Coordinates of C-alpha atoms in Angstrom, one line a residue:
M383 CA -0.5 -0.2 -0.1
P384 CA 1.6 3.0 -0.7
S385 CA 2.3 5.7 1.8
N386 CA -0.2 8.3 0.5
R387 CA -3.0 5.6 0.1
R388 CA -2.4 5.4 4.1
H389 CA -2.3 9.3 4.8
F390 CA -5.9 9.0 3.1
L391 CA -6.8 5.8 5.4
K392 CA -6.0 7.8 8.4
Q393 CA -7.6 10.7 7.4
L394 CA -10.6 8.9 7.6
G395 CA -9.7 6.5 10.8
G396 CA -13.8 6.2 11.8
L397 CA -14.5 5.4 9.5
A398 CA -13.1 1.7 8.8
A399 CA -15.1 -0.9 9.2
G400 CA -16.0 -3.8 7.3
F401 CA -15.1 -4.6 3.9
G402 CA -12.3 -7.1 4.0
A403 CA -9.0 -8.0 3.7
A404 CA -9.4 -7.1 -0.4
S405 CA -10.7 -4.4 0.3
T406 CA -9.2 -0.9 1.2
G407 CA -10.7 -0.9 4.5
L408 CA -13.4 1.8 4.8
S409 CA -16.7 2.4 5.4
F410 CA -19.0 5.2 4.5
I411 CA -21.5 7.0 6.1
N412 CA -24.0 7.1 2.8
P413 CA -24.2 2.9 1.5
L414 CA -23.8 2.8 -2.3
P415 CA -27.7 3.1 -3.3
A416 CA -28.1 0.1 -5.0
D417 CA -29.9 2.2 -7.5
I418 CA -26.5 3.6 -8.7
Q419 CA -24.7 0.8 -9.4
T420 CA -26.7 0.0 -12.6
N421 CA -29.0 1.7 -15.4
T422 CA -31.8 1.1 -13.7
H423 CA -33.7 3.5 -13.9
T424 CA -35.3 5.9 -10.2
S425 CA -37.4 9.3 -10.1
D426 CA -35.9 11.2 -9.7
T427 CA -36.9 13.9 -11.2
D428 CA -40.2 16.0 -11.2
S429 CA -42.6 13.8 -10.6
S430 CA -45.1 15.8 -13.2
A431 CA -43.1 14.7 -15.7
A432 CA -43.8 12.1 -18.0
P433 CA -42.8 8.7 -17.6
L434 CA -39.1 8.7 -19.3
F435 CA -36.3 5.9 -19.8
F436 CA -33.7 7.3 -18.4
T437 CA -32.8 9.7 -15.0
I438 CA -31.8 13.4 -15.5
S439 CA -28.9 14.0 -13.1
L440 CA -27.1 17.8 -13.2
A441 CA -23.5 17.6 -14.2
Q442 CA -21.4 20.2 -12.1
W443 CA -19.8 21.8 -15.0
S444 CA -23.3 23.3 -16.5
L445 CA -23.1 25.8 -13.5
H446 CA -18.7 26.8 -13.3
K447 CA -19.1 30.0 -14.9
K448 CA -21.0 30.2 -11.4
L449 CA -18.3 28.0 -10.0
W450 CA -15.4 29.5 -11.6
A451 CA -16.5 33.3 -10.1
K452 CA -17.4 32.8 -7.0
E453 CA -21.0 33.1 -6.9
M454 CA -21.5 29.4 -5.6
D455 CA -19.8 27.4 -4.0
N456 CA -19.2 23.6 -4.7
L457 CA -20.9 22.5 -0.4
D458 CA -24.1 25.4 -2.5
F459 CA -24.0 22.6 -5.7
P460 CA -26.9 19.9 -4.4
A461 CA -29.3 22.4 -3.2
V462 CA -29.0 24.5 -6.2
A463 CA -30.2 21.2 -7.6
K464 CA -32.6 20.3 -6.1
N465 CA -34.3 24.0 -4.7
T466 CA -34.0 25.9 -8.3
Y467 CA -34.0 22.9 -10.9
G468 CA -35.8 20.1 -9.1
I469 CA -33.5 18.0 -9.9
S470 CA -32.2 14.9 -7.2
V471 CA -29.0 13.7 -8.4
V472 CA -25.5 15.1 -9.0
E473 CA -22.5 15.0 -10.9
Y474 CA -19.5 17.2 -9.7
V475 CA -16.3 18.5 -11.2
N476 CA -13.0 17.3 -9.2
Q477 CA -11.6 21.3 -10.4
F478 CA -13.7 23.3 -7.9
F479 CA -13.0 21.5 -5.0
K480 CA -9.3 19.6 -6.4
D481 CA -7.8 19.9 -2.4
K482 CA -11.0 18.7 -0.8
A483 CA -10.1 14.4 -1.5
K484 CA -9.0 13.8 1.7
D485 CA -10.6 16.6 3.6
E486 CA -12.7 13.9 5.4
K487 CA -14.5 17.9 7.2
Y488 CA -15.2 18.3 3.9
L489 CA -16.5 15.3 2.5
A490 CA -19.0 14.9 5.7
E491 CA -20.5 19.0 5.7
L492 CA -21.1 17.7 1.4
L493 CA -22.5 14.6 2.3
K494 CA -24.9 16.3 4.7
R495 CA -26.2 18.9 2.6
C496 CA -27.3 16.8 0.1
N497 CA -28.6 13.8 2.8
D498 CA -30.4 17.4 3.8
N499 CA -31.7 18.0 0.5
G500 CA -32.3 14.1 -0.7
V501 CA -30.2 14.9 -3.5
K502 CA -28.6 11.5 -4.7
N503 CA -24.5 11.5 -5.5
H504 CA -23.6 10.1 -9.0
L505 CA -20.4 10.6 -10.1
I506 CA -17.3 13.0 -9.8
M507 CA -15.5 14.1 -12.8
C508 CA -12.0 14.0 -12.4
D509 CA -9.6 16.2 -14.4
G510 CA -5.9 17.0 -13.7
E511 CA -4.3 13.4 -12.3
G512 CA -2.4 12.8 -15.2
D513 CA -2.9 10.8 -18.9
L514 CA -3.9 7.1 -17.9
G515 CA -3.2 6.1 -21.4
D516 CA 0.7 7.9 -21.8
V517 CA 2.6 5.7 -23.3
D518 CA 5.0 5.4 -20.5
A519 CA 4.5 3.4 -18.0
K520 CA 6.1 5.3 -15.5
K521 CA 4.0 8.4 -15.7
R522 CA 0.2 5.9 -16.2
M523 CA 1.2 4.8 -13.5
Q524 CA 1.5 7.5 -10.9
A525 CA -1.9 9.1 -12.9
V526 CA -3.3 5.7 -11.5
E527 CA -2.5 6.2 -8.0
N528 CA -3.4 9.6 -8.0
H529 CA -7.0 9.2 -9.1
Y530 CA -7.6 6.7 -6.0
K531 CA -7.7 10.0 -3.8
W532 CA -10.4 10.5 -5.9
V533 CA -12.4 6.8 -5.4
D534 CA -12.0 6.9 -1.9
A535 CA -14.2 10.3 -1.9
A536 CA -16.4 9.1 -4.7
K537 CA -16.9 5.7 -1.8
Y538 CA -18.1 8.0 0.8
L539 CA -19.8 10.4 -1.0
G540 CA -22.3 7.1 -2.0
C541 CA -21.0 8.1 -6.1
A542 CA -21.0 5.0 -8.1
T543 CA -18.1 6.5 -10.8
I544 CA -15.7 8.8 -11.0
R545 CA -15.1 10.1 -14.3
V546 CA -11.2 9.8 -15.8
N547 CA -9.3 10.9 -18.8
A548 CA -7.3 7.6 -20.8
F549 CA -5.0 10.8 -23.5
G550 CA -1.8 9.8 -24.1
A551 CA 0.6 11.4 -26.8
G552 CA 1.2 8.5 -29.9
S553 CA 0.2 6.8 -32.5
Y554 CA -3.8 5.4 -32.2
E555 CA -2.3 1.8 -31.7
E556 CA 0.1 3.1 -29.0
V557 CA -2.1 5.1 -27.1
Q558 CA -4.9 2.6 -27.8
K559 CA -3.0 -0.3 -25.1
A560 CA -1.4 2.2 -23.2
A561 CA -4.9 3.4 -22.6
I562 CA -6.4 -0.8 -21.9
E563 CA -3.5 -1.4 -19.1
G564 CA -4.3 2.7 -17.4
L565 CA -8.5 1.7 -17.0
A566 CA -7.3 -1.5 -16.2
K567 CA -4.9 -0.5 -13.4
L568 CA -7.4 1.7 -12.3
G569 CA -10.7 -0.5 -12.6
E570 CA -8.6 -2.9 -10.6
Y571 CA -8.4 -0.2 -7.6
A572 CA -12.0 1.0 -7.8
A573 CA -14.0 -2.4 -7.8
K574 CA -12.3 -3.3 -4.7
T575 CA -15.3 -0.5 -3.6
G576 CA -18.2 -1.4 -6.3
I577 CA -16.8 2.4 -8.1
N578 CA -16.9 2.5 -11.7
V579 CA -14.3 4.6 -13.8
I580 CA -15.9 5.8 -17.0
V581 CA -14.5 7.4 -19.9
E582 CA -15.7 10.4 -21.4
N583 CA -15.3 11.3 -24.4
H584 CA -13.7 14.1 -24.5
G585 CA -11.2 15.0 -27.0
S586 CA -8.4 12.9 -29.3
Y587 CA -8.3 9.4 -30.0
T588 CA -10.5 9.4 -26.6
S589 CA -13.4 11.4 -29.0
N590 CA -13.1 8.7 -32.2
G591 CA -16.6 6.2 -31.0
Q592 CA -14.2 3.1 -32.8
W593 CA -11.5 4.0 -31.1
L594 CA -13.3 4.1 -26.9
A595 CA -14.3 0.8 -27.8
G596 CA -11.6 -0.7 -28.2
V597 CA -10.7 0.6 -25.6
M598 CA -13.2 -1.3 -23.8
K599 CA -13.1 -4.3 -25.0
G600 CA -9.4 -4.7 -24.1
V601 CA -10.2 -3.6 -20.3
K602 CA -12.8 -6.3 -20.0
R603 CA -13.9 -5.2 -17.0
K604 CA -16.9 -4.7 -16.0
N605 CA -16.8 -1.4 -13.7
V606 CA -14.6 0.1 -17.0
G607 CA -17.1 2.1 -19.5
T608 CA -18.0 5.6 -21.3
L609 CA -20.0 8.4 -20.3
P610 CA -20.9 8.5 -24.3
D611 CA -21.0 13.2 -24.4
F612 CA -23.3 14.1 -27.6
G613 CA -20.7 16.9 -28.1
N614 CA -16.7 16.7 -27.3
F615 CA -16.1 14.8 -30.9
C616 CA -13.8 17.4 -32.4
I617 CA -9.7 14.6 -32.7
K618 CA -7.5 17.3 -33.9
R619 CA -8.2 21.3 -33.5
E620 CA -5.5 23.7 -35.3
G621 CA -1.9 24.0 -33.4
G622 CA -2.3 20.0 -31.9
Q623 CA -3.7 21.7 -28.7
M624 CA -6.6 19.8 -26.7
W625 CA -9.1 22.5 -26.3
G626 CA -9.2 25.9 -27.4
T627 CA -8.4 26.1 -31.0
P628 CA -10.9 25.6 -34.0
C629 CA -11.4 22.1 -34.4
I630 CA -10.8 21.2 -37.6
E631 CA -11.6 17.2 -37.3
E632 CA -14.1 16.1 -35.8
Y633 CA -15.7 12.4 -35.2
D634 CA -19.3 11.6 -36.0
R635 CA -21.6 13.0 -32.7
Y636 CA -24.3 10.0 -33.7
K637 CA -22.1 6.6 -35.1
G638 CA -19.9 7.8 -31.7
V639 CA -21.9 7.6 -29.0
A640 CA -24.1 4.5 -30.9
E641 CA -20.4 2.8 -30.7
M642 CA -19.8 3.9 -26.4
M643 CA -23.1 3.3 -25.9
P644 CA -22.3 -1.1 -25.3
F645 CA -20.4 -0.2 -22.1
A646 CA -22.0 3.5 -20.4
K647 CA -22.7 3.8 -17.3
G648 CA -24.2 7.5 -17.3
V649 CA -24.8 10.0 -20.9
S650 CA -23.7 13.3 -20.3
A651 CA -26.5 15.3 -22.1
K652 CA -24.9 18.0 -24.1
A653 CA -26.3 21.5 -25.0
H654 CA -25.2 24.4 -25.7
D655 CA -27.8 26.2 -28.1
F656 CA -31.9 26.2 -28.9
D657 CA -33.5 27.6 -31.4
E658 CA -37.4 28.5 -31.2
Q659 CA -39.3 25.6 -30.4
G660 CA -36.8 24.6 -27.6
N661 CA -34.8 22.3 -29.6
C662 CA -30.8 22.1 -28.6
I663 CA -29.9 23.5 -32.8
E664 CA -26.6 20.9 -32.7
T665 CA -27.4 17.7 -31.4
D666 CA -30.7 16.2 -32.3
Y667 CA -31.9 14.9 -29.3
V668 CA -34.5 12.8 -31.0
K669 CA -32.0 11.3 -33.0
M670 CA -29.5 10.6 -30.2
L671 CA -31.8 9.6 -27.5
K672 CA -33.0 6.8 -29.9
I673 CA -29.4 5.5 -30.2
C674 CA -29.5 5.4 -26.3
K675 CA -33.0 3.6 -25.8
D676 CA -32.1 1.8 -28.8
A677 CA -29.4 0.0 -26.6
G678 CA -31.4 -0.7 -22.9
F679 CA -30.0 1.8 -21.5
K680 CA -32.1 3.4 -18.2
G681 CA -29.3 5.4 -16.3
Y682 CA -28.9 8.2 -15.0
M683 CA -28.4 11.2 -17.8
G684 CA -26.7 14.5 -17.3
I685 CA -27.9 17.8 -18.5
E686 CA -24.6 19.5 -19.4
Y687 CA -25.2 23.8 -20.5
E688 CA -22.5 25.0 -21.9
G689 CA -23.5 27.3 -24.2
D690 CA -22.9 31.7 -24.3
K691 CA -25.7 33.0 -25.6
L692 CA -28.3 32.0 -23.0
S693 CA -27.5 32.4 -18.4
E694 CA -26.9 29.1 -16.7
E695 CA -30.1 28.0 -16.0
E696 CA -31.9 29.1 -18.7
G697 CA -29.3 26.8 -20.7
I698 CA -30.2 23.8 -17.9
R699 CA -34.0 25.0 -17.5
K700 CA -33.8 24.8 -21.7
T701 CA -32.6 21.4 -21.4
K702 CA -34.3 20.3 -19.6
A703 CA -36.9 20.7 -21.1
L704 CA -36.0 19.2 -24.0
L705 CA -34.8 15.7 -21.8
E706 CA -38.1 15.6 -21.0
R707 CA -40.7 16.6 -23.3
V708 CA -38.0 14.3 -26.2
G709 CA -37.5 10.6 -23.9
A710 CA -41.0 11.6 -22.8
S711 CA -42.2 10.1 -27.1
I712 CA -39.1 7.6 -27.7
K713 CA -41.3 4.8 -28.4

């Protein structure tokens, strides 16, 4: 056991017991709900809405402008999701509590606010912890170990899943092989506490649905899967940048989502702009939701509004209304 892992166990000392020698040795205030572990539908959205084949959750990135501007704190997120938008399942972004993964007091307060508001934690999106597809074995293993603390934090918070990045520099085959090894290793650790590890189409090779499906087939672990995002299909940008420059090569989003759905443990409902009828301009939600339903998906679909023309609040509401309207119409 690495020394940093022992340090974490010491920090969470009052929570120990019950997982057995093969586990991390922790017990948690809020046990992982059974309906989060699979794609089983639960009615956590507005009860007045028509029945859906999925459950709506709220991705924290939808509020990233308010969070970066300090107009909202990470601890406020559960209450805002429930009381402002009527959504009782949330998805965190580790960037907004980057130094708190091992902070027992902070995590306990966050969990208390969830419980006080009747909010269920679904996943933590993890960035900035290294590339799990790094072709350098030492760097890749460091990235794997960097994610251990988020696996433990996710378990403590009652999440089912962490979302990671499988980036790497090299050829298609080299990075794919490295990603398989990195994800398998992290998946092995996460399995000890029943946590899923999922990869989103997030740029470069990961936005190539065929490449990512190949990674999943190579990993061959039940707790390692995908988070299909309706956007994020740029596989090449000007200047070779990951972000911030125009996209010069894009993968077909419908093909990509279809290729990732067999491994999906969640879906990210991305939206930027809407027409006068409330339809998403850049993505055909009827077509996309049918792909999800045809794949047998019955899990959490996270609202991720990322547009600039509407306020974050209006964008979230429009995305929610679109999911409810279209989701109820899919046969």
